[in-house]
Coordinates of C-alpha atoms in Angstrom, one line a residue:
X1 CA 40.3 -51.8 97.8
X2 CA 42.1 -55.2 97.7
X3 CA 41.8 -57.5 94.8
X4 CA 43.0 -61.0 95.6
X5 CA 44.7 -63.1 92.8
X6 CA 44.6 -66.9 92.6
X7 CA 46.4 -69.2 90.2
X8 CA 44.2 -71.6 88.2
X9 CA 45.1 -75.0 86.7
X10 CA 45.5 -73.2 83.4
X11 CA 48.9 -71.4 83.5
X12 CA 47.7 -68.8 81.0
X13 CA 44.8 -67.7 83.3
X14 CA 44.6 -65.9 86.6
X15 CA 41.5 -65.5 88.8
X16 CA 40.9 -62.1 90.3
X17 CA 38.7 -61.7 93.3
X18 CA 37.5 -58.1 93.9
X19 CA 35.8 -59.0 97.2
X20 CA 32.3 -58.2 95.9
X21 CA 29.7 -59.7 93.5
X22 CA 30.7 -59.4 89.9
X23 CA 27.6 -61.1 88.3
X24 CA 24.3 -61.4 90.2
X25 CA 23.3 -64.4 88.1
X26 CA 25.0 -66.6 85.5
X27 CA 28.4 -66.1 83.9
X28 CA 29.8 -64.4 80.8
X29 CA 32.7 -65.5 78.7
X30 CA 34.5 -63.2 76.2
X31 CA 36.8 -65.0 73.8
X32 CA 37.6 -62.0 71.6
X33 CA 37.6 -58.2 71.7
X34 CA 34.6 -58.2 69.4
X35 CA 32.6 -60.2 71.9
X36 CA 33.8 -57.9 74.7
X37 CA 32.1 -54.8 73.2
X38 CA 29.1 -55.4 75.6
X39 CA 31.3 -54.7 78.6
X40 CA 33.4 -51.7 79.3
X41 CA 35.5 -53.8 81.7
X42 CA 36.2 -56.5 79.2
X43 CA 37.0 -54.0 76.5
X44 CA 39.5 -52.3 78.8
X45 CA 41.2 -55.7 79.6
X46 CA 41.4 -56.6 75.9
X47 CA 43.1 -53.3 75.1
X48 CA 46.2 -54.5 77.0
X49 CA 47.0 -56.5 73.9
X50 CA 48.2 -59.6 75.8
X51 CA 44.7 -60.6 76.9
X52 CA 43.0 -63.4 74.9
X53 CA 40.0 -64.1 77.2
X54 CA 37.9 -62.6 79.9
X55 CA 35.4 -64.5 82.1
X56 CA 33.0 -63.0 84.6
X57 CA 31.9 -65.4 87.4
X58 CA 29.7 -64.7 90.4
X59 CA 32.5 -63.2 92.5
X60 CA 35.5 -63.3 90.3
X61 CA 37.0 -62.4 86.9
X62 CA 39.3 -64.8 85.1
X63 CA 41.8 -63.3 82.6
X64 CA 43.7 -65.4 80.0
X65 CA 46.8 -64.1 78.3
X66 CA 48.5 -65.2 75.1
X67 CA 51.1 -68.0 75.4
X68 CA 53.9 -65.6 74.5
X69 CA 53.0 -63.2 77.3
X70 CA 54.2 -63.3 80.9
X71 CA 52.0 -62.7 83.9
X72 CA 54.8 -60.8 85.6
X73 CA 54.4 -58.1 82.9
X74 CA 50.6 -58.2 82.5
X75 CA 49.3 -58.7 86.1
X76 CA 50.0 -55.1 87.3
X77 CA 48.0 -53.6 84.3
X78 CA 45.1 -56.0 84.8
X79 CA 45.0 -55.2 88.5
X80 CA 45.0 -51.4 87.7
X81 CA 42.1 -51.8 85.3
X82 CA 40.1 -53.9 87.8
X83 CA 40.8 -51.5 90.7
X84 CA 39.8 -48.4 88.6
X85 CA 36.6 -50.2 87.5
X86 CA 35.4 -51.4 90.9
X87 CA 36.5 -48.3 92.8
X88 CA 34.5 -46.1 90.5
X89 CA 31.5 -48.5 90.7
X90 CA 31.3 -48.7 86.9
X91 CA 28.7 -50.9 85.3
X92 CA 29.8 -54.3 84.1
X93 CA 27.8 -54.1 80.9
X94 CA 26.5 -51.2 78.7
X95 CA 22.9 -50.6 79.6
X96 CA 21.6 -51.7 76.1
X97 CA 23.5 -55.0 76.2
X98 CA 23.0 -56.1 79.8
X99 CA 20.1 -58.4 78.9
X100 CA 22.2 -60.9 77.0
X101 CA 24.8 -61.4 79.7
X102 CA 23.7 -65.0 80.5
X103 CA 23.8 -67.3 77.5
X104 CA 20.9 -69.8 77.3
X105 CA 21.9 -73.2 78.7
X106 CA 20.7 -75.4 75.8
X107 CA 21.6 -73.2 72.9
X108 CA 23.3 -75.9 70.9
X109 CA 21.2 -79.1 71.2
X110 CA 17.5 -79.8 71.3
X111 CA 17.1 -82.6 73.9
X112 CA 14.7 -85.4 73.2
X113 CA 11.6 -85.0 75.4
X114 CA 11.8 -88.7 76.2
X115 CA 15.2 -88.0 78.0
X116 CA 13.7 -85.3 80.2
X117 CA 14.3 -87.2 83.4
X118 CA 17.9 -88.1 82.5
X119 CA 18.6 -84.5 81.4
X120 CA 17.2 -83.2 84.7
X121 CA 19.5 -85.6 86.7
X122 CA 22.5 -84.5 84.6
X123 CA 21.8 -80.8 85.0
X124 CA 21.3 -81.2 88.8
X125 CA 24.6 -83.0 89.1
X126 CA 26.4 -80.3 87.1
X127 CA 24.8 -77.5 89.1
X128 CA 25.4 -79.0 92.5
X129 CA 28.6 -80.9 92.2
X130 CA 30.5 -79.8 89.1
X131 CA 30.0 -76.0 88.7
X132 CA 31.1 -75.1 92.2
X133 CA 34.4 -77.0 91.8
X134 CA 35.0 -75.5 88.3
X135 CA 34.2 -72.0 89.6
X136 CA 36.9 -72.5 92.3
X137 CA 39.4 -72.9 89.4
X138 CA 38.2 -69.7 87.7
X139 CA 35.8 -71.1 85.1
X140 CA 32.4 -72.5 84.4
X141 CA 30.8 -75.4 82.7
X142 CA 27.6 -75.2 80.7
X143 CA 25.3 -78.0 79.8
X144 CA 24.7 -78.1 76.0
X145 CA 22.9 -81.3 75.4
X146 CA 22.4 -85.0 75.8
X147 CA 22.1 -87.4 72.8
X148 CA 22.4 -91.2 72.7
X149 CA 24.3 -91.5 75.9
X150 CA 26.6 -88.6 75.2
X151 CA 26.6 -85.4 77.3
X152 CA 27.9 -82.2 75.6
X153 CA 29.4 -79.6 77.9
X154 CA 31.1 -76.3 77.2
X155 CA 34.1 -75.2 79.3
X156 CA 34.4 -71.5 79.9
X157 CA 36.9 -69.1 81.6
X158 CA 40.0 -70.7 82.9
X159 CA 38.7 -74.1 82.0
X160 CA 38.5 -73.3 78.3
X161 CA 41.8 -74.3 76.8
X162 CA 43.3 -75.5 80.0
X163 CA 45.8 -78.3 79.6
X164 CA 44.0 -80.3 82.3
X165 CA 40.4 -79.8 81.0
X166 CA 40.4 -83.0 79.1
X167 CA 41.4 -84.9 82.3
X168 CA 38.7 -83.0 84.2
X169 CA 36.1 -84.0 81.7
X170 CA 37.1 -87.6 81.4
X171 CA 38.4 -88.5 84.8
X172 CA 36.1 -86.3 86.9
X173 CA 32.9 -85.2 85.3
X174 CA 32.4 -88.2 83.0
X175 CA 33.0 -90.7 85.9
X176 CA 30.6 -88.8 88.2
X177 CA 27.8 -88.6 85.6
X178 CA 28.3 -92.3 84.7
X179 CA 28.1 -93.3 88.3
X180 CA 24.9 -91.4 89.1
X181 CA 23.2 -91.6 85.7
X182 CA 23.9 -95.0 84.1
X183 CA 22.5 -93.8 80.7
X184 CA 25.5 -91.6 80.3
X185 CA 28.2 -93.3 78.2
X186 CA 30.5 -90.4 77.4
X187 CA 31.1 -86.7 78.1
X188 CA 32.3 -84.4 75.3
X189 CA 33.4 -80.8 75.2
X190 CA 31.9 -78.5 72.6

């Protein structure tokens, strides 16, 4: 089995492509070992000590390491864990916890029903134009709300904590949304 590795815009994160589907639907972001308890693979990666984040996408896993760590030291161990996991066809999640693998899209904000048409346009643009590009960089972006012209988005995986994520939000996503949805005045990360 060959697992390809790609750099991401975040120097602390590498994207690993096992050549098969990782998540059938949605994504899952683990920012701590405690959150990782639902997944044997995420737990194994966090046991390396240098790992500070694990993200499962549709066909990739992004792994983030601590600023004091070096990928030259950590990458062979990460690849070993991934190879063992996928070669053994182990489950991604423990059976009892698999149901919560995809977080709800609007968990943080209750959108105003009067803005339903605007919110639908924003979600469609994020789904069709933004998410595919962000996934190419080893991450994901999740819609969290729209209020008084402000769109709230959550960056995940390689995009969370990436030095260029602010530029991506302001120069890319915000400009795109403002162009197609004039009611949008600002995009903020949550």
